[in-house]
C-alpha cells in the first residue's frame, strides 16, 4: 500500500500519563513503522524525554513572537531522526486555543499534500472545561480529510444533575454534531458510542468499530515472572490479581469481592497492580486486619514490570459498573498476556464479549456473582490452561495493534471474531 501522510491531533501524549496518551503513541508509531509519515500535535510538556527512541524536545520559553516567525511551523516540533521513520512530535503552547489553532493553520498550509487529520477525540482533553466549540468549528472547516476516533463522545444529560452538567452535555453534543458531520471516517472504541452520534444515515455509514489495544507489553519475561511470583507467593499458593487505577466505583466492588475469597483459603494472595493500588491496599487491610499478610500492592511500575506482575497471577478479577468493553485497557493487558480473567457484562459491553469463551463473564457487577465466578474458576484448575490459550487468541484476532493499524491504513473495517 502507498505511504500516507498523517497529522494526529490529541489532547495528551507521553510523558502525560493516560489511556489516550498511550493509545496516541501506539497509533503514531504503528503507522510510522508501516511506512507512513506521521506528525503528532499535542499540548506542550516538560523538557526532553525519550519515547522509544523518538526524541521529543520542548522550547524553554514560549513567546508571542513565535507566531510571527517564518519558522513557526517547527517552533514546537522535534524533528525525527532517519531511524524514526517519519514520526515528528509537535507541541502546542496551550490546549487548542485560538493561538494554537493559528499555529496548526500555518503548519497545515505548508505541509505537503495530500494529508489526513486523525483526531483522538475526548471533549475535556481540548480545554475550555470540555466545551471547546471553536476547536470543533475549526475542524469542521478544514479542507483536508478529517478522521475522528471517539474515545468519549458527550457528557450525559439527566434531570437529577446540576444545571451546569446539563449545559456541558448540550455543548458537547453540539461539538460532536460539528465534527461528526464533517468527518470522512468515524471510529468508535465501543459500539455503544454510535448511539450518541448525530442521527443521520450519512454519519452512521461512516462509523467503524476500532477497539483499544493493550498499552503494556504483550509478552512478559519468564525470568521476571518467576521473580515476581517468588516474591509474592510460595509454590502452593494462588494469586488473584487486579489491574487498574482504583477509582471509587471499582474499589467499592473489590472491597466486597476480595475479602471472602481470601477468608475462604489462607493460601490465596491478592496482588493489586497499578497506580493508587497501594492506597487501596491500605484501606483493604484496615477493613480486614486478619488478611493483611495476604494483600500485596505494587504502586506505580514500568510497563515491563506491569506485564510481569500480571503474568504472575493465576487469574484477574476486573469488575466494571458499566460492563467490560473494548476500551478497557486493563482487560486488554490481561488478555494479551494470556491470564484468565473474571469480569462482568453491563450496558456498554460489546456483543463480541458475550459470544466468546476467553473470559469468565458474569451477567452484572454484583460482588456475589463475581466472587462466586472466581471461586468456581479456581476450583476447576483444569480450565485455566484453556482459558489462557483462548484469551491470547481472542486478543490477537480482535484487538491487537497490527489489526488497528491495518484498519486505519486500508480504511476498511476488519470483522469481529468471537472465540
Short mmCIF file of C-alpha atoms in Angstrom, two decimals:
data_model
loop_
_atom_site.label_atom_id
_atom_site.label_comp_id
_atom_site.label_asym_id
_atom_site.label_seq_id
_atom_site.Cartn_x
_atom_site.Cartn_y
_atom_site.Cartn_z
CA UNK A 1 0.00 0.00 0.00
CA UNK A 2 1.38 3.50 -0.85
CA UNK A 3 2.64 5.55 2.11
CA UNK A 4 0.21 8.09 3.61
CA UNK A 5 0.77 11.35 5.47
CA UNK A 6 -0.99 11.66 8.83
CA UNK A 7 -1.46 14.58 11.22
CA UNK A 8 -2.52 13.06 14.54
CA UNK A 9 -4.18 15.59 16.87
CA UNK A 10 -4.52 14.57 20.50
CA UNK A 11 -5.13 16.23 23.86
CA UNK A 12 -2.46 14.15 25.55
CA UNK A 13 0.75 12.42 24.54
CA UNK A 14 3.62 10.96 26.60
CA UNK A 15 5.01 11.89 29.03
CA UNK A 16 1.46 12.81 30.08
CA UNK A 17 0.03 9.61 31.61
CA UNK A 18 -3.32 8.25 30.48
CA UNK A 19 -5.03 5.81 28.18
CA UNK A 20 -5.47 8.24 25.27
CA UNK A 21 -1.85 9.31 25.63
CA UNK A 22 -0.64 5.71 25.38
CA UNK A 23 -3.02 4.96 22.52
CA UNK A 24 -1.91 8.03 20.56
CA UNK A 25 1.72 6.95 20.83
CA UNK A 26 0.88 3.38 19.77
CA UNK A 27 -1.02 4.58 16.71
CA UNK A 28 1.63 7.12 15.70
CA UNK A 29 4.45 4.63 15.97
CA UNK A 30 2.45 1.83 14.37
CA UNK A 31 1.64 3.95 11.32
CA UNK A 32 5.24 5.11 11.06
CA UNK A 33 6.56 1.56 11.29
CA UNK A 34 4.21 0.66 8.44
CA UNK A 35 5.98 3.25 6.28
CA UNK A 36 3.72 6.30 6.66
CA UNK A 37 4.76 9.86 7.54
CA UNK A 38 3.29 10.84 10.88
CA UNK A 39 3.07 14.20 12.64
CA UNK A 40 1.66 14.37 16.18
CA UNK A 41 0.29 17.60 17.65
CA UNK A 42 -0.36 17.76 21.40
CA UNK A 43 -0.15 20.33 24.22
CA UNK A 44 3.29 21.35 25.47
CA UNK A 45 5.01 19.11 28.01
CA UNK A 46 8.04 19.25 30.32
CA UNK A 47 11.51 19.29 28.72
CA UNK A 48 13.06 16.48 26.76
CA UNK A 49 12.13 12.84 27.17
CA UNK A 50 12.96 9.70 25.24
CA UNK A 51 9.99 7.88 23.70
CA UNK A 52 11.07 4.50 22.29
CA UNK A 53 13.99 6.14 20.51
CA UNK A 54 11.98 9.20 19.39
CA UNK A 55 13.47 12.42 20.74
CA UNK A 56 10.94 14.93 21.99
CA UNK A 57 12.21 18.38 22.86
CA UNK A 58 10.23 21.35 24.08
CA UNK A 59 11.30 25.01 23.91
CA UNK A 60 12.38 26.51 27.21
CA UNK A 61 10.18 29.54 26.65
CA UNK A 62 7.04 30.26 24.69
CA UNK A 63 6.60 33.80 23.42
CA UNK A 64 4.13 35.57 21.18
CA UNK A 65 6.87 36.37 18.70
CA UNK A 66 6.98 32.73 17.68
CA UNK A 67 3.67 33.14 15.91
CA UNK A 68 5.16 35.81 13.69
CA UNK A 69 8.24 33.81 12.82
CA UNK A 70 8.62 32.24 9.41
CA UNK A 71 9.70 29.09 11.25
CA UNK A 72 6.51 28.89 13.35
CA UNK A 73 5.61 25.56 11.76
CA UNK A 74 8.53 23.97 13.57
CA UNK A 75 8.64 26.12 16.69
CA UNK A 76 7.12 23.41 18.84
CA UNK A 77 8.33 20.33 16.97
CA UNK A 78 11.04 17.73 17.31
CA UNK A 79 12.40 16.56 14.01
CA UNK A 80 12.69 12.78 13.90
CA UNK A 81 15.91 11.08 13.00
CA UNK A 82 16.09 8.83 9.93
CA UNK A 83 15.58 5.69 12.00
CA UNK A 84 12.35 7.13 13.44
CA UNK A 85 10.79 6.61 10.02
CA UNK A 86 8.94 9.91 9.66
CA UNK A 87 7.48 10.50 13.14
CA UNK A 88 7.60 14.10 14.35
CA UNK A 89 6.07 15.28 17.63
CA UNK A 90 4.95 18.92 17.76
CA UNK A 91 3.91 20.74 20.93
CA UNK A 92 1.28 23.46 21.22
CA UNK A 93 1.75 26.18 23.87
CA UNK A 94 -1.85 25.82 25.09
CA UNK A 95 -4.85 23.50 24.85
CA UNK A 96 -6.25 24.22 21.38
CA UNK A 97 -6.86 27.90 21.99
CA UNK A 98 -7.24 30.33 19.05
CA UNK A 99 -3.50 30.88 19.20
CA UNK A 100 -2.88 27.12 18.95
CA UNK A 101 -5.27 26.82 16.02
CA UNK A 102 -3.33 29.58 14.27
CA UNK A 103 -0.15 27.54 14.71
CA UNK A 104 -1.91 24.48 13.30
CA UNK A 105 -3.22 26.53 10.36
CA UNK A 106 0.27 27.64 9.45
CA UNK A 107 1.67 24.14 9.78
CA UNK A 108 -1.04 22.59 7.60
CA UNK A 109 -0.76 25.30 4.96
CA UNK A 110 2.91 24.39 4.47
CA UNK A 111 2.63 20.62 4.82
CA UNK A 112 2.84 18.66 1.58
CA UNK A 113 -0.47 17.30 0.36
CA UNK A 114 -2.32 15.01 0.43
CA UNK A 115 -2.52 14.58 4.19
CA UNK A 116 -5.16 13.35 6.59
CA UNK A 117 -6.12 14.63 10.07
CA UNK A 118 -6.65 11.86 12.66
CA UNK A 119 -8.23 13.34 15.79
CA UNK A 120 -8.21 11.46 19.10
CA UNK A 121 -11.49 12.85 20.41
CA UNK A 122 -12.13 13.31 24.13
CA UNK A 123 -14.09 16.53 24.84
CA UNK A 124 -12.31 17.54 28.05
CA UNK A 125 -8.86 16.93 26.51
CA UNK A 126 -9.20 20.01 24.30
CA UNK A 127 -9.51 22.56 27.10
CA UNK A 128 -12.28 25.09 27.81
CA UNK A 129 -13.63 22.74 30.51
CA UNK A 130 -14.74 20.27 27.86
CA UNK A 131 -16.60 22.91 25.81
CA UNK A 132 -14.10 23.94 23.12
CA UNK A 133 -16.60 24.81 20.40
CA UNK A 134 -14.08 26.93 18.46
CA UNK A 135 -11.80 23.91 18.05
CA UNK A 136 -14.67 21.79 16.70
CA UNK A 137 -15.73 24.64 14.38
CA UNK A 138 -12.12 24.83 13.15
CA UNK A 139 -12.15 21.08 12.43
CA UNK A 140 -15.47 21.36 10.61
CA UNK A 141 -13.98 23.97 8.23
CA UNK A 142 -10.82 22.06 7.31
CA UNK A 143 -10.24 21.23 3.65
CA UNK A 144 -8.15 18.15 4.49
CA UNK A 145 -9.88 14.79 5.10
CA UNK A 146 -10.72 14.54 8.81
CA UNK A 147 -10.90 11.16 10.57
CA UNK A 148 -12.22 11.10 14.15
CA UNK A 149 -11.53 8.46 16.78
CA UNK A 150 -14.15 8.81 19.53
CA UNK A 151 -12.73 7.63 22.86
CA UNK A 152 -15.57 9.52 24.53
CA UNK A 153 -18.43 11.33 22.85
CA UNK A 154 -20.50 13.63 25.06
CA UNK A 155 -21.26 14.34 28.69
CA UNK A 156 -24.56 12.78 29.80
CA UNK A 157 -27.75 14.78 30.25
CA UNK A 158 -30.06 13.87 33.14
CA UNK A 159 -32.76 15.52 35.23
CA UNK A 160 -31.05 14.80 38.53
CA UNK A 161 -27.83 16.57 37.50
CA UNK A 162 -26.90 20.17 38.30
CA UNK A 163 -27.77 22.67 35.57
CA UNK A 164 -24.09 23.20 34.77
CA UNK A 165 -23.64 19.49 33.98
CA UNK A 166 -26.58 19.54 31.59
CA UNK A 167 -25.20 22.64 29.88
CA UNK A 168 -21.96 20.69 29.43
CA UNK A 169 -23.98 17.80 27.99
CA UNK A 170 -25.71 20.09 25.47
CA UNK A 171 -22.49 21.80 24.38
CA UNK A 172 -20.60 18.54 23.95
CA UNK A 173 -23.42 17.25 21.74
CA UNK A 174 -23.16 20.35 19.58
CA UNK A 175 -19.41 19.76 19.34
CA UNK A 176 -20.00 16.17 18.26
CA UNK A 177 -22.51 17.30 15.64
CA UNK A 178 -19.93 19.65 14.11
CA UNK A 179 -17.08 17.15 13.89
CA UNK A 180 -19.13 14.05 13.03
CA UNK A 181 -20.86 15.70 10.06
CA UNK A 182 -17.50 16.87 8.75
CA UNK A 183 -15.60 13.61 9.32
CA UNK A 184 -14.79 11.47 6.31
CA UNK A 185 -14.35 8.45 8.61
CA UNK A 186 -15.56 7.93 12.18
CA UNK A 187 -14.16 5.37 14.59
CA UNK A 188 -15.63 4.40 17.98
CA UNK A 189 -13.89 2.46 20.73
CA UNK A 190 -17.15 0.71 21.63
CA UNK A 191 -20.32 0.21 19.54
CA UNK A 192 -22.43 1.99 22.19
CA UNK A 193 -20.83 5.32 21.29
CA UNK A 194 -22.50 5.23 17.88
CA UNK A 195 -25.85 5.90 19.54
CA UNK A 196 -24.55 9.28 20.77
CA UNK A 197 -23.64 10.49 17.28
CA UNK A 198 -25.99 12.65 15.15
CA UNK A 199 -29.00 10.69 13.93
CA UNK A 200 -28.07 10.87 10.28
CA UNK A 201 -27.72 7.96 7.84
CA UNK A 202 -24.75 9.66 6.20
CA UNK A 203 -22.96 9.87 9.56
CA UNK A 204 -23.66 6.28 10.58
CA UNK A 205 -22.47 4.91 7.24
CA UNK A 206 -19.03 6.28 8.09
CA UNK A 207 -18.77 4.63 11.53
CA UNK A 208 -16.31 1.80 12.21
CA UNK A 209 -15.64 -0.04 15.47
CA UNK A 210 -11.95 0.31 16.38
CA UNK A 211 -11.06 -1.15 19.80
CA UNK A 212 -8.17 -0.07 22.00
CA UNK A 213 -5.22 -2.50 22.22
CA UNK A 214 -3.20 -3.29 25.31
CA UNK A 215 -0.88 -0.44 26.28
CA UNK A 216 1.67 -2.68 28.02
CA UNK A 217 3.99 -5.33 26.52
CA UNK A 218 2.07 -8.37 25.30
CA UNK A 219 4.89 -10.73 26.29
CA UNK A 220 6.48 -10.92 29.74
CA UNK A 221 9.96 -12.19 30.53
CA UNK A 222 9.67 -15.67 32.04
CA UNK A 223 12.56 -14.85 34.40
CA UNK A 224 10.84 -11.66 35.57
CA UNK A 225 7.56 -13.55 36.09
CA UNK A 226 9.31 -16.19 38.22
CA UNK A 227 10.97 -13.49 40.30
CA UNK A 228 7.67 -11.71 40.91
CA UNK A 229 5.91 -14.93 41.75
CA UNK A 230 8.64 -15.86 44.23
CA UNK A 231 8.28 -12.52 45.96
CA UNK A 232 4.52 -12.61 46.47
CA UNK A 233 3.59 -16.29 46.89
CA UNK A 234 5.01 -19.71 47.64
CA UNK A 235 4.76 -22.63 45.23
CA UNK A 236 1.44 -23.92 46.60
CA UNK A 237 -0.31 -20.55 46.87
CA UNK A 238 -2.80 -18.92 44.49
CA UNK A 239 -2.51 -15.32 43.29
CA UNK A 240 -5.68 -13.36 42.44
CA UNK A 241 -4.80 -10.12 40.68
CA UNK A 242 -6.46 -6.85 39.77
CA UNK A 243 -5.10 -4.19 37.40
CA UNK A 244 -6.48 -0.68 37.24
CA UNK A 245 -6.39 2.88 38.55
CA UNK A 246 -8.56 2.14 41.62
CA UNK A 247 -11.33 4.65 41.19
CA UNK A 248 -14.14 4.58 43.77
CA UNK A 249 -16.61 2.71 41.55
CA UNK A 250 -14.22 -0.22 41.19
CA UNK A 251 -12.75 -0.22 44.70
CA UNK A 252 -16.25 -0.33 46.15
CA UNK A 253 -16.79 -3.61 44.30
CA UNK A 254 -13.34 -5.01 45.11
CA UNK A 255 -13.88 -4.29 48.80
CA UNK A 256 -16.77 -6.77 48.72
CA UNK A 257 -15.28 -9.30 46.28
CA UNK A 258 -11.77 -9.88 47.62
CA UNK A 259 -12.16 -10.46 51.39
CA UNK A 260 -14.47 -13.53 51.07
CA UNK A 261 -12.05 -15.09 48.57
CA UNK A 262 -9.10 -14.63 50.93
CA UNK A 263 -11.04 -15.72 54.00
CA UNK A 264 -12.01 -18.99 52.36
CA UNK A 265 -8.41 -20.08 51.77
CA UNK A 266 -5.34 -18.74 53.64
CA UNK A 267 -3.19 -19.98 50.73
CA UNK A 268 -4.59 -17.25 48.49
CA UNK A 269 -2.90 -13.93 47.84
CA UNK A 270 -4.25 -10.75 46.25
CA UNK A 271 -1.96 -8.70 44.02
CA UNK A 272 -3.09 -5.14 43.29
CA UNK A 273 -1.29 -3.78 40.22
CA UNK A 274 -1.40 -0.15 39.11
CA UNK A 275 -1.27 3.43 40.38
CA UNK A 276 -3.13 4.00 43.63
CA UNK A 277 -3.19 0.24 44.28
CA UNK A 278 -1.07 0.69 47.39
CA UNK A 279 -3.57 3.21 48.78
CA UNK A 280 -6.45 0.83 48.17
CA UNK A 281 -4.42 -1.99 49.76
CA UNK A 282 -4.08 0.11 52.92
CA UNK A 283 -7.86 0.57 53.05
CA UNK A 284 -8.44 -3.12 52.40
CA UNK A 285 -6.02 -4.12 55.19
CA UNK A 286 -7.57 -1.64 57.61
CA UNK A 287 -11.04 -3.06 56.96
CA UNK A 288 -9.76 -6.65 57.15
CA UNK A 289 -6.84 -6.77 59.63
CA UNK A 290 -6.79 -10.57 59.69
CA UNK A 291 -5.98 -10.62 55.95
CA UNK A 292 -3.08 -8.16 55.99
CA UNK A 293 -0.40 -10.69 55.02
CA UNK A 294 -2.46 -11.89 52.05
CA UNK A 295 -2.60 -8.48 50.36
CA UNK A 296 0.19 -7.06 48.17
CA UNK A 297 0.22 -3.88 46.08
CA UNK A 298 2.77 -2.68 43.55
CA UNK A 299 2.18 1.05 43.25
CA UNK A 300 3.48 2.65 40.04
CA UNK A 301 5.58 0.36 37.82
CA UNK A 302 7.33 0.49 34.47
CA UNK A 303 5.38 -1.16 31.64
CA UNK A 304 7.53 -4.30 31.50
CA UNK A 305 7.15 -4.70 35.26
CA UNK A 306 3.36 -4.42 34.97
CA UNK A 307 3.38 -7.21 32.39
CA UNK A 308 5.50 -9.45 34.65
CA UNK A 309 3.23 -8.89 37.65
CA UNK A 310 0.06 -9.60 35.68
CA UNK A 311 1.56 -12.74 34.14
CA UNK A 312 2.43 -13.93 37.66
CA UNK A 313 -1.27 -14.08 38.60
CA UNK A 314 -3.38 -17.24 38.42
CA UNK A 315 -6.36 -15.11 37.44
CA UNK A 316 -7.52 -11.49 37.34
CA UNK A 317 -10.80 -10.14 38.64
CA UNK A 318 -11.83 -6.99 36.70
CA UNK A 319 -15.26 -5.62 37.70
CA UNK A 320 -16.86 -2.65 35.89
CA UNK A 321 -20.08 -0.87 36.82
CA UNK A 322 -20.95 -0.35 33.13
CA UNK A 323 -19.53 -3.69 31.98
CA UNK A 324 -16.40 -4.86 30.21
CA UNK A 325 -15.83 -3.30 26.80
CA UNK A 326 -13.21 -2.87 24.11
CA UNK A 327 -12.00 0.41 25.64
CA UNK A 328 -10.86 -1.26 28.89
CA UNK A 329 -7.08 -1.46 28.51
CA UNK A 330 -6.72 -3.19 31.88
CA UNK A 331 -8.62 -6.17 30.48
CA UNK A 332 -6.74 -5.98 27.17
CA UNK A 333 -3.48 -6.26 29.09
CA UNK A 334 -4.55 -9.49 30.79
CA UNK A 335 -5.97 -10.97 27.59
CA UNK A 336 -2.81 -10.27 25.61
CA UNK A 337 -0.68 -11.96 28.29
CA UNK A 338 -2.97 -14.99 28.43
CA UNK A 339 -4.14 -14.53 32.03
CA UNK A 340 -7.58 -15.97 32.92
CA UNK A 341 -10.00 -13.10 33.61
CA UNK A 342 -13.24 -12.88 35.56
CA UNK A 343 -15.27 -9.81 34.62
CA UNK A 344 -18.88 -8.76 34.07
CA UNK A 345 -21.33 -7.65 31.41
CA UNK A 346 -23.10 -4.31 31.53
CA UNK A 347 -24.82 -1.68 29.38
CA UNK A 348 -21.59 -0.83 27.50
CA UNK A 349 -20.46 -4.41 26.90
CA UNK A 350 -19.80 -5.15 23.21
CA UNK A 351 -21.59 -8.18 21.71
CA UNK A 352 -18.22 -9.77 20.89
CA UNK A 353 -17.60 -10.31 24.62
CA UNK A 354 -20.93 -12.02 25.19
CA UNK A 355 -20.23 -14.57 22.48
CA UNK A 356 -16.71 -15.58 23.50
CA UNK A 357 -15.19 -18.14 25.83
CA UNK A 358 -11.95 -16.23 26.52
CA UNK A 359 -13.17 -14.67 29.78
CA UNK A 360 -15.48 -15.72 32.59
CA UNK A 361 -18.34 -13.26 32.23
CA UNK A 362 -20.95 -12.69 34.93
CA UNK A 363 -24.27 -11.05 34.00
CA UNK A 364 -23.76 -7.99 36.23
CA UNK A 365 -21.18 -6.35 38.52
CA UNK A 366 -22.77 -7.94 41.56
CA UNK A 367 -19.93 -8.70 44.02
CA UNK A 368 -21.58 -12.02 44.87
CA UNK A 369 -21.65 -13.10 41.22
CA UNK A 370 -18.03 -12.11 40.67
CA UNK A 371 -16.73 -13.74 43.86
CA UNK A 372 -18.59 -16.97 43.03
CA UNK A 373 -17.18 -16.93 39.49
CA UNK A 374 -13.62 -16.60 40.81
CA UNK A 375 -14.28 -19.36 43.34
CA UNK A 376 -15.66 -21.69 40.68
CA UNK A 377 -12.75 -20.97 38.35
CA UNK A 378 -10.11 -21.67 40.99
CA UNK A 379 -11.96 -24.85 41.89
CA UNK A 380 -11.56 -26.10 38.32
CA UNK A 381 -7.83 -25.83 37.77
CA UNK A 382 -8.10 -27.85 34.56
CA UNK A 383 -9.92 -24.88 32.93
CA UNK A 384 -7.07 -22.43 33.43
CA UNK A 385 -4.74 -23.55 30.59
CA UNK A 386 -7.58 -23.46 28.04
CA UNK A 387 -8.69 -20.01 29.22
CA UNK A 388 -5.09 -18.80 28.85
CA UNK A 389 -4.97 -20.07 25.28
CA UNK A 390 -8.38 -18.65 24.35
CA UNK A 391 -7.51 -15.26 25.85
CA UNK A 392 -4.45 -14.83 23.62
CA UNK A 393 -6.34 -15.98 20.51
CA UNK A 394 -9.27 -13.65 21.26
CA UNK A 395 -6.95 -10.69 21.74
CA UNK A 396 -4.90 -11.31 18.60
CA UNK A 397 -7.99 -11.76 16.44
CA UNK A 398 -9.83 -8.68 17.65
CA UNK A 399 -7.70 -6.16 19.50
CA UNK A 400 -4.00 -6.45 18.59
CA UNK A 401 -2.29 -3.28 17.37
CA UNK A 402 -1.47 -4.63 13.87
CA UNK A 403 -5.21 -5.09 13.24
CA UNK A 404 -5.87 -1.49 14.32
CA UNK A 405 -3.13 -0.16 12.04
CA UNK A 406 -4.40 -2.30 9.15
CA UNK A 407 -7.90 -0.86 9.57
CA UNK A 408 -6.59 2.70 9.55
CA UNK A 409 -4.27 2.26 6.57
CA UNK A 410 -6.76 0.34 4.41
CA UNK A 411 -9.78 2.37 5.51
CA UNK A 412 -11.96 -0.71 5.88
CA UNK A 413 -13.28 -2.44 8.98
CA UNK A 414 -11.99 -5.84 9.95
CA UNK A 415 -14.55 -8.41 11.10
CA UNK A 416 -15.17 -9.02 14.78
CA UNK A 417 -14.23 -12.58 15.60
CA UNK A 418 -15.53 -14.37 18.67
CA UNK A 419 -13.70 -17.28 20.26
#
